[in-house]
Amino acid sequence: MSPANSNDGSSGYDASQIVLVPLTAAFATVASALHAEGFDDAWDEDAIIRLLDVPGAFGILAYRPGDQAKNAKDQPLGFVLMQTVLDEAEINTITVAPDARRMGVGRALLDAVKGRLVAAGVNRILLEVAVDNDGAIALYRQNGFAEIGRRKGYYARPDGRKVDALVLERLI
C-alpha cells in the first residue's frame, strides 16, 4: 500500500513516512510485540492469528520503512484489528508504539479502516476504550466517534482496580 497522507501536525514527524499494509499472520509476531507495548493484557501471536481467521476480520499494520543506506530496519508503528458483520464493524484493538504516538499513526490507521469499510458497505464502527485512556479517547473524538454507552468495571488493571469502558460509535 502507498504511504498514508494524513498528518495530525502535532510534531515534526513526516506522516508520509507511514506505510500501511494488510496485517496478516506473517506479521503476528510484530503485532503481538506492539500490543504488549500498549496493553497490560496483551495478545500473543496465536490470539492475533485466531482473530484474523474469523470471517469478516481484517487488520492493517503501519510501519516506517528502514533506510537501506544506513542499514536501518523497518520500524513497526502500530496496527488495528477489525471485525465486520453485515453493515457494522468493531475495532477489536488498535495500538500505536509509545514512541510513535501523537504523530499521525492512529489517524492513518483509522482513515484506512474507514476507506475499506465504506467500500464494503459498512456504515457504523463501534469500539470500547478505557475511561482513563485519554490519548485514545481524544483520537477517537477527533475522528468522529461519540459515546453511546458505558460498561462498568469492564477492564481489570494489574493492581486489581476495575475501570469502566466507554462504548463509542462512528457513523460512516
Tab-separated table of C-alpha atoms in Angstrom:
chain	number	residue	atom	x	y	z
A	1	MET	CA	0.000	0.000	0.000
A	2	SER	CA	1.194	3.518	-0.595
A	3	PRO	CA	2.138	5.876	2.225
A	4	ALA	CA	-0.680	7.491	4.135
A	5	ASN	CA	-1.112	11.181	3.541
A	6	SER	CA	-2.531	12.226	6.875
A	7	ASN	CA	-0.686	14.216	9.495
A	8	ASP	CA	-2.117	15.492	12.724
A	9	GLY	CA	0.512	18.223	12.839
A	10	SER	CA	1.361	17.584	16.488
A	11	SER	CA	5.065	17.066	15.843
A	12	GLY	CA	7.735	17.428	13.220
A	13	TYR	CA	7.081	13.839	12.135
A	14	ASP	CA	6.545	13.331	8.416
A	15	ALA	CA	3.342	11.281	8.146
A	16	SER	CA	4.209	10.459	4.528
A	17	GLN	CA	6.691	8.015	6.037
A	18	ILE	CA	3.820	5.915	7.388
A	19	VAL	CA	3.284	2.889	5.165
A	20	LEU	CA	0.146	0.786	5.633
A	21	VAL	CA	-0.069	-2.887	4.688
A	22	PRO	CA	-2.569	-5.663	5.395
A	23	LEU	CA	-1.978	-7.292	8.770
A	24	THR	CA	-1.583	-10.992	8.028
A	25	ALA	CA	-0.474	-13.984	10.079
A	26	ALA	CA	3.050	-13.352	8.777
A	27	PHE	CA	3.112	-10.171	10.908
A	28	ALA	CA	1.623	-11.758	14.057
A	29	THR	CA	4.948	-11.583	15.936
A	30	VAL	CA	5.271	-7.878	15.148
A	31	ALA	CA	1.634	-7.194	16.085
A	32	SER	CA	1.983	-9.124	19.341
A	33	ALA	CA	5.060	-7.093	20.314
A	34	LEU	CA	3.234	-3.841	19.518
A	35	HIS	CA	0.206	-4.977	21.516
A	36	ALA	CA	2.429	-5.728	24.511
A	37	GLU	CA	3.691	-2.126	24.414
A	38	GLY	CA	0.154	-0.785	24.615
A	39	PHE	CA	-1.837	-3.147	26.818
A	40	ASP	CA	-1.403	-4.813	30.209
A	41	ASP	CA	-3.296	-7.882	28.953
A	42	ALA	CA	-1.525	-8.145	25.600
A	43	TRP	CA	-2.496	-10.674	22.967
A	44	ASP	CA	0.053	-13.253	21.891
A	45	GLU	CA	0.749	-14.291	18.291
A	46	ASP	CA	-1.773	-17.143	18.398
A	47	ALA	CA	-4.574	-14.853	19.610
A	48	ILE	CA	-3.890	-12.397	16.789
A	49	ILE	CA	-3.846	-15.179	14.199
A	50	ARG	CA	-7.106	-16.624	15.572
A	51	LEU	CA	-8.779	-13.207	15.377
A	52	LEU	CA	-7.552	-12.668	11.814
A	53	ASP	CA	-9.035	-16.063	10.881
A	54	VAL	CA	-12.570	-15.059	11.935
A	55	PRO	CA	-14.838	-14.395	8.938
A	56	GLY	CA	-15.087	-10.638	8.341
A	57	ALA	CA	-11.889	-9.855	10.225
A	58	PHE	CA	-9.026	-7.829	8.845
A	59	GLY	CA	-6.108	-5.828	10.119
A	60	ILE	CA	-3.843	-3.038	8.963
A	61	LEU	CA	-0.218	-2.618	10.029
A	62	ALA	CA	1.591	0.734	9.964
A	63	TYR	CA	5.342	0.955	9.686
A	64	ARG	CA	8.104	3.360	8.758
A	65	PRO	CA	10.418	1.957	6.088
A	66	GLY	CA	14.029	1.495	7.045
A	67	ASP	CA	16.847	3.335	5.354
A	68	GLN	CA	18.922	0.808	3.432
A	69	ALA	CA	21.776	3.285	3.052
A	70	LYS	CA	22.029	3.448	6.855
A	71	ASN	CA	21.287	-0.269	7.296
A	72	ALA	CA	18.202	0.723	9.298
A	73	LYS	CA	15.354	-1.770	9.587
A	74	ASP	CA	11.653	-1.099	9.068
A	75	GLN	CA	10.061	0.273	12.251
A	76	PRO	CA	6.612	-1.091	13.213
A	77	LEU	CA	4.441	1.823	14.347
A	78	GLY	CA	1.034	0.351	15.122
A	79	PHE	CA	-1.866	-1.751	13.925
A	80	VAL	CA	-5.620	-2.067	14.008
A	81	LEU	CA	-7.625	-5.292	14.044
A	82	MET	CA	-11.245	-5.113	12.859
A	83	GLN	CA	-14.281	-7.373	12.779
A	84	THR	CA	-17.131	-6.740	10.350
A	85	VAL	CA	-20.633	-8.191	10.425
A	86	LEU	CA	-23.034	-7.070	7.707
A	87	ASP	CA	-23.115	-3.252	7.801
A	88	GLU	CA	-21.312	-2.844	11.149
A	89	ALA	CA	-17.699	-3.125	12.232
A	90	GLU	CA	-15.920	-3.209	15.558
A	91	ILE	CA	-12.389	-2.190	16.348
A	92	ASN	CA	-11.170	-5.214	18.306
A	93	THR	CA	-7.910	-3.453	19.083
A	94	ILE	CA	-5.766	-0.600	17.907
A	95	THR	CA	-2.362	0.266	19.257
A	96	VAL	CA	0.461	2.624	18.403
A	97	ALA	CA	4.040	2.197	19.622
A	98	PRO	CA	4.742	4.600	22.514
A	99	ASP	CA	7.437	6.492	20.589
A	100	ALA	CA	5.108	6.939	17.586
A	101	ARG	CA	2.095	8.332	19.438
A	102	ARG	CA	0.687	11.770	18.543
A	103	MET	CA	2.419	11.569	15.181
A	104	GLY	CA	-0.481	10.680	12.882
A	105	VAL	CA	-0.209	6.882	13.048
A	106	GLY	CA	-3.555	6.316	14.782
A	107	ARG	CA	-5.264	8.714	12.396
A	108	ALA	CA	-3.689	6.986	9.371
A	109	LEU	CA	-4.935	3.608	10.637
A	110	LEU	CA	-8.453	4.939	11.259
A	111	ASP	CA	-8.545	6.624	7.832
A	112	ALA	CA	-7.506	3.374	6.140
A	113	VAL	CA	-10.132	1.417	8.072
A	114	LYS	CA	-12.834	3.922	7.133
A	115	GLY	CA	-11.907	3.710	3.448
A	116	ARG	CA	-12.072	-0.055	3.439
A	117	LEU	CA	-15.324	-0.174	5.393
A	118	VAL	CA	-17.081	2.392	3.202
A	119	ALA	CA	-16.091	0.357	0.131
A	120	ALA	CA	-17.601	-2.736	1.808
A	121	GLY	CA	-20.906	-1.018	2.589
A	122	VAL	CA	-20.313	-0.742	6.343
A	123	ASN	CA	-21.966	2.312	7.887
A	124	ARG	CA	-21.181	2.004	11.610
A	125	ILE	CA	-17.973	1.459	13.604
A	126	LEU	CA	-18.044	0.543	17.306
A	127	LEU	CA	-15.288	0.278	19.890
A	128	GLU	CA	-14.657	0.168	23.612
A	129	VAL	CA	-11.972	2.247	25.312
A	130	ALA	CA	-10.955	2.550	28.954
A	131	VAL	CA	-12.171	5.789	30.540
A	132	ASP	CA	-8.616	6.525	31.709
A	133	ASN	CA	-7.080	6.250	28.209
A	134	ASP	CA	-7.158	9.987	27.496
A	135	GLY	CA	-4.952	9.843	24.391
A	136	ALA	CA	-7.095	7.223	22.679
A	137	ILE	CA	-10.336	8.966	23.630
A	138	ALA	CA	-9.026	12.220	22.129
A	139	LEU	CA	-8.037	10.418	18.914
A	140	TYR	CA	-11.457	8.811	18.595
A	141	ARG	CA	-13.350	12.040	19.257
A	142	GLN	CA	-11.192	13.901	16.719
A	143	ASN	CA	-12.144	11.195	14.234
A	144	GLY	CA	-15.908	11.449	14.672
A	145	PHE	CA	-16.608	8.884	17.388
A	146	ALA	CA	-19.253	9.664	20.006
A	147	GLU	CA	-20.084	7.974	23.303
A	148	ILE	CA	-23.177	5.773	23.203
A	149	GLY	CA	-22.720	3.797	26.418
A	150	ARG	CA	-20.533	2.696	29.297
A	151	ARG	CA	-19.574	-0.737	30.594
A	152	LYS	CA	-18.978	-0.592	34.347
A	153	GLY	CA	-15.807	-2.307	35.575
A	154	TYR	CA	-15.054	-3.682	32.101
A	155	TYR	CA	-11.262	-3.586	32.329
A	156	ALA	CA	-9.197	-5.081	35.155
A	157	ARG	CA	-5.876	-3.377	35.876
A	158	PRO	CA	-2.823	-5.307	37.154
A	159	ASP	CA	-3.347	-3.766	40.617
A	160	GLY	CA	-6.876	-5.237	40.720
A	161	ARG	CA	-8.644	-1.953	40.017
A	162	LYS	CA	-11.684	-2.098	37.732
A	163	VAL	CA	-12.021	0.585	35.071
A	164	ASP	CA	-15.119	1.436	33.062
A	165	ALA	CA	-15.149	1.253	29.273
A	166	LEU	CA	-16.745	3.874	27.087
A	167	VAL	CA	-18.649	2.449	24.140
A	168	LEU	CA	-18.061	4.712	21.149
A	169	GLU	CA	-19.699	4.808	17.739
A	170	ARG	CA	-18.920	6.435	14.435
A	171	LEU	CA	-21.416	6.518	11.604
A	172	ILE	CA	-19.753	6.494	8.171
